[in-house]
Amino acid sequence: PRTVAMTVFGDLDETRMPGLPPGRSPVATYLVDAANAAWMTRLWDRAREEVESGGRVYVVCPRIDEGDAVADAEVGPATAAPPLASVHAVAESLRTSGALAGLGIHELHGRMGASEKAQVMADFSRGLAPVVVATTVVEVGVDVPEASMMVVLDAQQFGLSQLHQLRGRVGRSSRPSVCMAVHRHGISEWSLERLRAFASTTDGFELADEDLRLRREGDVLGADQSGRTSGLRFLSVQRDEAVIREAREEAAEIVARDPALRDHPDLGRAVRERAGSDLVWMERS
């Protein structure tokens, strides 16, 4: 959110590349309530169909082991709710029961060595293990054109940018692809709103704007990446975007004519009084 806000202030420029790269296909995105047994059965049936038609399937979990100490902010303390989906438990379950039983299913996570990870991805690409159950290590830097389905379990645990990056691992060829974001029943309305935004568009800029609306911009004059704390006293980046852009253009004209602000002593004094370590931090970033 803060990065988007900084483009409004002109501290960062933006370049938009609309549309998909040549040869790519759009990714259909759906939300699935994990409490709906019929939907979950159909999800894994669909995964089997993808594999049988030559596709590959990613299954992403927020944990490696069930015992990992990761608090579930949506449902409550770990002791009050079933554990979050973990790579080891989900992979074992898929291998032994349900529609994917009998298929090659590999695991992938950050505790594995580089050579082991490379072998898993090689088997996945070649179809020897057409299903990979992974953490977010597949979020970036993974390109398997045959991958056509992404299943994100406990999707309420991930931010919009993470979900968008994960979805980008499929749809990397002309083959139609799908992303299924599975969330827990009874999560907060705020989390549902975030997931609905994710499912509504594949446009990264639209999702960034929505992220800005949901999480606020943080401190555009400091280091906080999101939240309500800000060095701005009266402005809202979203509400006052037009005013900010107009002020930015006028400020650029003043500085172009009078870089040292010698003809604008009051303005120069105000800038010097406001300038401090936070502004130095922003300049260095």
GROMACS .gro file of C-alpha atoms in nm:
model
  285
    1PRO     CA    1   0.000   0.000   0.000
    2ARG     CA    2   0.276   0.246   0.085
    3THR     CA    3   0.442   0.193  -0.253
    4VAL     CA    4   0.118   0.275  -0.433
    5ALA     CA    5   0.079   0.586  -0.217
    6MET     CA    6   0.431   0.700  -0.305
    7THR     CA    7   0.343   0.692  -0.675
    8VAL     CA    8   0.067   0.943  -0.596
    9PHE     CA    9   0.322   1.174  -0.436
   10GLY     CA   10   0.561   1.130  -0.727
   11ASP     CA   11   0.836   0.965  -0.519
   12LEU     CA   12   0.803   0.663  -0.748
   13ASP     CA   13   0.704   0.653  -1.112
   14GLU     CA   14   0.474   0.384  -1.246
   15THR     CA   15   0.479   0.192  -1.571
   16ARG     CA   16   0.168  -0.005  -1.661
   17MET     CA   17   0.174  -0.304  -1.893
   18PRO     CA   18  -0.189  -0.390  -1.958
   19GLY     CA   19  -0.293  -0.730  -2.084
   20LEU     CA   20  -0.117  -1.063  -2.069
   21PRO     CA   21   0.217  -1.157  -2.227
   22PRO     CA   22   0.186  -1.332  -2.564
   23GLY     CA   23   0.084  -1.696  -2.536
   24ARG     CA   24  -0.058  -1.662  -2.183
   25SER     CA   25  -0.415  -1.741  -2.081
   26PRO     CA   26  -0.631  -1.568  -1.818
   27VAL     CA   27  -0.671  -1.752  -1.488
   28ALA     CA   28  -1.025  -1.810  -1.360
   29THR     CA   29  -1.033  -1.757  -0.983
   30TYR     CA   30  -1.285  -1.898  -0.737
   31LEU     CA   31  -1.334  -1.884  -0.361
   32VAL     CA   32  -1.416  -2.210  -0.183
   33ASP     CA   33  -1.548  -2.237   0.170
   34ALA     CA   34  -1.363  -2.530   0.327
   35ALA     CA   35  -1.676  -2.625   0.521
   36ASN     CA   36  -1.862  -2.706   0.200
   37ALA     CA   37  -1.785  -3.076   0.158
   38ALA     CA   38  -1.936  -3.100  -0.190
   39TRP     CA   39  -1.725  -2.812  -0.318
   40MET     CA   40  -1.409  -2.959  -0.165
   41THR     CA   41  -1.477  -3.298  -0.324
   42ARG     CA   42  -1.531  -3.132  -0.660
   43LEU     CA   43  -1.210  -2.931  -0.617
   44TRP     CA   44  -0.995  -3.243  -0.584
   45ASP     CA   45  -1.186  -3.414  -0.866
   46ARG     CA   46  -1.103  -3.114  -1.083
   47ALA     CA   47  -0.737  -3.144  -0.984
   48ARG     CA   48  -0.738  -3.506  -1.099
   49GLU     CA   49  -0.894  -3.402  -1.430
   50GLU     CA   50  -0.622  -3.141  -1.481
   51VAL     CA   51  -0.352  -3.402  -1.429
   52GLU     CA   52  -0.518  -3.658  -1.656
   53SER     CA   53  -0.540  -3.398  -1.934
   54GLY     CA   54  -0.168  -3.319  -1.910
   55GLY     CA   55  -0.174  -3.038  -1.656
   56ARG     CA   56   0.011  -2.986  -1.329
   57VAL     CA   57  -0.133  -2.882  -0.994
   58TYR     CA   58   0.016  -2.665  -0.718
   59VAL     CA   59  -0.130  -2.699  -0.367
   60VAL     CA   60  -0.007  -2.420  -0.138
   61CYS     CA   61  -0.020  -2.435   0.242
   62PRO     CA   62   0.072  -2.169   0.503
   63ARG     CA   63   0.267  -2.422   0.716
   64ILE     CA   64   0.530  -2.691   0.666
   65ASP     CA   65   0.433  -2.901   0.973
   66GLU     CA   66   0.113  -2.899   1.177
   67GLY     CA   67   0.316  -2.815   1.484
   68ASP     CA   68   0.464  -2.496   1.342
   69ALA     CA   69   0.384  -2.201   1.566
   70VAL     CA   70   0.181  -1.989   1.327
   71ALA     CA   71  -0.113  -1.811   1.490
   72ASP     CA   72  -0.443  -1.819   1.307
   73ALA     CA   73  -0.560  -1.458   1.330
   74GLU     CA   74  -0.888  -1.536   1.158
   75VAL     CA   75  -1.022  -1.823   1.366
   76GLY     CA   76  -0.849  -1.761   1.697
   77PRO     CA   77  -0.566  -1.928   1.894
   78ALA     CA   78  -0.428  -2.250   1.751
   79THR     CA   79  -0.569  -2.442   2.049
   80ALA     CA   80  -0.925  -2.328   1.966
   81ALA     CA   81  -0.933  -2.433   1.601
   82PRO     CA   82  -0.807  -2.709   1.374
   83PRO     CA   83  -0.445  -2.657   1.269
   84LEU     CA   84  -0.372  -2.461   0.956
   85ALA     CA   85  -0.301  -2.661   0.642
   86SER     CA   86   0.055  -2.793   0.641
   87VAL     CA   87   0.263  -2.934   0.357
   88HIS     CA   88   0.340  -3.266   0.524
   89ALA     CA   89  -0.014  -3.339   0.646
   90VAL     CA   90  -0.187  -3.231   0.323
   91ALA     CA   91   0.054  -3.425   0.102
   92GLU     CA   92   0.006  -3.741   0.308
   93SER     CA   93  -0.371  -3.703   0.299
   94LEU     CA   94  -0.378  -3.654  -0.078
   95ARG     CA   95  -0.153  -3.955  -0.134
   96THR     CA   96  -0.368  -4.193   0.068
   97SER     CA   97  -0.726  -4.087   0.000
   98GLY     CA   98  -0.947  -3.896  -0.237
   99ALA     CA   99  -0.924  -3.819  -0.607
  100LEU     CA  100  -0.546  -3.769  -0.617
  101ALA     CA  101  -0.452  -4.097  -0.447
  102GLY     CA  102  -0.208  -4.296  -0.657
  103LEU     CA  103  -0.056  -3.995  -0.833
  104GLY     CA  104   0.299  -3.874  -0.785
  105ILE     CA  105   0.283  -3.603  -0.519
  106HIS     CA  106   0.595  -3.417  -0.412
  107GLU     CA  107   0.651  -3.173  -0.125
  108LEU     CA  108   0.839  -2.844  -0.154
  109HIS     CA  109   0.935  -2.600   0.121
  110GLY     CA  110   1.213  -2.379   0.249
  111ARG     CA  111   1.376  -2.637   0.475
  112MET     CA  112   1.483  -2.842   0.174
  113GLY     CA  113   1.821  -2.805   0.007
  114ALA     CA  114   1.863  -2.641  -0.332
  115SER     CA  115   1.934  -2.965  -0.517
  116GLU     CA  116   1.632  -3.135  -0.360
  117LYS     CA  117   1.408  -2.845  -0.459
  118ALA     CA  118   1.544  -2.855  -0.813
  119GLN     CA  119   1.470  -3.227  -0.840
  120VAL     CA  120   1.114  -3.178  -0.718
  121MET     CA  121   1.051  -2.908  -0.977
  122ALA     CA  122   1.211  -3.118  -1.251
  123ASP     CA  123   0.981  -3.412  -1.168
  124PHE     CA  124   0.686  -3.174  -1.157
  125SER     CA  125   0.767  -3.023  -1.496
  126ARG     CA  126   0.815  -3.365  -1.657
  127GLY     CA  127   0.494  -3.500  -1.509
  128LEU     CA  128   0.661  -3.766  -1.292
  129ALA     CA  129   0.500  -3.595  -0.992
  130PRO     CA  130   0.223  -3.380  -1.141
  131VAL     CA  131   0.112  -3.248  -0.801
  132VAL     CA  132   0.334  -3.037  -0.575
  133VAL     CA  133   0.227  -2.948  -0.222
  134ALA     CA  134   0.431  -2.645  -0.123
  135THR     CA  135   0.467  -2.337   0.091
  136THR     CA  136   0.505  -1.995  -0.070
  137VAL     CA  137   0.851  -2.091  -0.199
  138VAL     CA  138   0.674  -2.121  -0.536
  139GLU     CA  139   0.554  -1.760  -0.515
  140VAL     CA  140   0.821  -1.625  -0.753
  141GLY     CA  141   1.084  -1.761  -0.989
  142VAL     CA  142   0.893  -2.073  -1.090
  143ASP     CA  143   0.792  -2.122  -1.452
  144VAL     CA  144   0.620  -2.447  -1.549
  145PRO     CA  145   0.402  -2.384  -1.857
  146GLU     CA  146   0.212  -2.710  -1.801
  147ALA     CA  147   0.090  -2.592  -1.458
  148SER     CA  148  -0.281  -2.526  -1.495
  149MET     CA  149  -0.429  -2.532  -1.144
  150MET     CA  150  -0.338  -2.352  -0.823
  151VAL     CA  151  -0.505  -2.451  -0.496
  152VAL     CA  152  -0.436  -2.220  -0.201
  153LEU     CA  153  -0.542  -2.374   0.129
  154ASP     CA  154  -0.624  -2.145   0.424
  155ALA     CA  155  -0.614  -1.857   0.179
  156GLN     CA  156  -0.725  -1.617   0.454
  157GLN     CA  157  -0.368  -1.637   0.588
  158PHE     CA  158  -0.219  -1.469   0.280
  159GLY     CA  159  -0.213  -1.106   0.172
  160LEU     CA  160  -0.341  -0.981  -0.162
  161SER     CA  161   0.004  -0.945  -0.314
  162GLN     CA  162   0.099  -1.300  -0.210
  163LEU     CA  163  -0.220  -1.443  -0.353
  164HIS     CA  164  -0.167  -1.256  -0.677
  165GLN     CA  165   0.191  -1.383  -0.705
  166LEU     CA  166   0.084  -1.739  -0.633
  167ARG     CA  167  -0.187  -1.722  -0.899
  168GLY     CA  168   0.081  -1.610  -1.143
  169ARG     CA  169   0.240  -1.956  -1.128
  170VAL     CA  170  -0.041  -2.088  -1.351
  171GLY     CA  171  -0.176  -1.957  -1.678
  172ARG     CA  172   0.177  -1.942  -1.819
  173SER     CA  173   0.078  -2.096  -2.153
  174SER     CA  174  -0.226  -2.100  -2.378
  175ARG     CA  175  -0.379  -2.375  -2.164
  176PRO     CA  176  -0.685  -2.255  -1.964
  177SER     CA  177  -0.598  -2.235  -1.596
  178VAL     CA  178  -0.778  -2.202  -1.266
  179CYS     CA  179  -0.697  -2.082  -0.914
  180MET     CA  180  -0.900  -2.206  -0.615
  181ALA     CA  181  -0.864  -2.002  -0.294
  182VAL     CA  182  -0.989  -2.221  -0.008
  183HIS     CA  183  -1.076  -2.033   0.309
  184ARG     CA  184  -1.211  -2.131   0.648
  185HIS     CA  185  -1.575  -2.093   0.734
  186GLY     CA  186  -1.657  -1.802   0.960
  187ILE     CA  187  -1.361  -1.576   0.882
  188SER     CA  188  -1.401  -1.202   0.931
  189GLU     CA  189  -1.584  -0.984   0.682
  190TRP     CA  190  -1.260  -0.791   0.629
  191SER     CA  191  -1.083  -1.109   0.518
  192LEU     CA  192  -1.373  -1.210   0.296
  193GLU     CA  193  -1.362  -0.868   0.135
  194ARG     CA  194  -0.992  -0.914   0.063
  195LEU     CA  195  -1.051  -1.258  -0.090
  196ARG     CA  196  -1.343  -1.133  -0.297
  197ALA     CA  197  -1.120  -0.859  -0.434
  198PHE     CA  198  -0.860  -1.122  -0.526
  199ALA     CA  199  -1.119  -1.331  -0.710
  200SER     CA  200  -1.268  -1.032  -0.891
  201THR     CA  201  -0.966  -0.931  -1.099
  202THR     CA  202  -0.626  -1.043  -1.223
  203ASP     CA  203  -0.511  -0.682  -1.272
  204GLY     CA  204  -0.222  -0.617  -1.033
  205PHE     CA  205  -0.282  -0.241  -1.019
  206GLU     CA  206  -0.647  -0.288  -0.928
  207LEU     CA  207  -0.544  -0.526  -0.649
  208ALA     CA  208  -0.280  -0.280  -0.527
  209ASP     CA  209  -0.543  -0.006  -0.509
  210GLU     CA  210  -0.774  -0.238  -0.318
  211ASP     CA  211  -0.489  -0.331  -0.084
  212LEU     CA  212  -0.434   0.041  -0.025
  213ARG     CA  213  -0.801   0.088   0.058
  214LEU     CA  214  -0.810  -0.209   0.297
  215ARG     CA  215  -0.477  -0.164   0.475
  216ARG     CA  216  -0.423   0.212   0.436
  217GLU     CA  217  -0.101   0.362   0.311
  218GLY     CA  218   0.114   0.361   0.621
  219ASP     CA  219   0.355   0.651   0.665
  220VAL     CA  220   0.455   0.789   0.325
  221LEU     CA  221   0.703   1.013   0.510
  222GLY     CA  222   0.843   0.728   0.719
  223ALA     CA  223   0.904   0.354   0.725
  224ASP     CA  224   0.567   0.195   0.809
  225GLN     CA  225   0.449  -0.008   0.509
  226SER     CA  226   0.079  -0.003   0.595
  227GLY     CA  227  -0.161   0.106   0.865
  228ARG     CA  228  -0.319   0.423   0.998
  229THR     CA  229  -0.010   0.587   1.148
  230SER     CA  230   0.109   0.861   0.914
  231GLY     CA  231   0.314   1.177   0.902
  232LEU     CA  232   0.029   1.335   0.708
  233ARG     CA  233  -0.197   1.542   0.931
  234PHE     CA  234  -0.487   1.631   0.707
  235LEU     CA  235  -0.449   1.433   0.386
  236SER     CA  236  -0.573   1.092   0.280
  237VAL     CA  237  -0.394   0.943  -0.018
  238GLN     CA  238  -0.712   0.793  -0.160
  239ARG     CA  239  -0.957   1.072  -0.075
  240ASP     CA  240  -0.727   1.357  -0.175
  241GLU     CA  241  -0.537   1.205  -0.466
  242ALA     CA  242  -0.638   1.483  -0.708
  243VAL     CA  243  -0.526   1.756  -0.464
  244ILE     CA  244  -0.195   1.578  -0.402
  245ARG     CA  245  -0.121   1.542  -0.772
  246GLU     CA  246  -0.204   1.909  -0.837
  247ALA     CA  247   0.021   2.017  -0.550
  248ARG     CA  248   0.298   1.793  -0.676
  249GLU     CA  249   0.285   1.950  -1.023
  250GLU     CA  250   0.294   2.301  -0.877
  251ALA     CA  251   0.582   2.210  -0.645
  252ALA     CA  252   0.779   2.070  -0.940
  253GLU     CA  253   0.732   2.398  -1.129
  254ILE     CA  254   0.848   2.603  -0.827
  255VAL     CA  255   1.159   2.389  -0.774
  256ALA     CA  256   1.242   2.401  -1.146
  257ARG     CA  257   1.240   2.782  -1.136
  258ASP     CA  258   1.385   2.827  -0.787
  259PRO     CA  259   1.575   2.514  -0.670
  260ALA     CA  260   1.704   2.678  -0.350
  261LEU     CA  261   1.363   2.839  -0.277
  262ARG     CA  262   1.532   3.180  -0.241
  263ASP     CA  263   1.221   3.350  -0.379
  264HIS     CA  264   0.997   3.148  -0.149
  265PRO     CA  265   1.147   3.199   0.200
  266ASP     CA  266   0.835   3.092   0.392
  267LEU     CA  267   0.810   2.771   0.193
  268GLY     CA  268   1.182   2.702   0.234
  269ARG     CA  269   1.152   2.756   0.611
  270ALA     CA  270   0.856   2.517   0.633
  271VAL     CA  271   1.044   2.250   0.440
  272ARG     CA  272   1.351   2.283   0.661
  273GLU     CA  273   1.141   2.261   0.975
  274ARG     CA  274   0.962   1.950   0.849
  275ALA     CA  275   1.271   1.775   0.711
  276GLY     CA  276   1.427   1.519   0.943
  277SER     CA  277   1.545   1.161   0.965
  278ASP     CA  278   1.220   1.027   0.818
  279LEU     CA  279   1.259   1.228   0.500
  280VAL     CA  280   1.623   1.122   0.471
  281TRP     CA  281   1.510   0.759   0.505
  282MET     CA  282   1.257   0.799   0.225
  283GLU     CA  283   1.512   0.963  -0.002
  284ARG     CA  284   1.761   0.680   0.051
  285SER     CA  285   1.501   0.412  -0.020
   0.00000   0.00000   0.00000
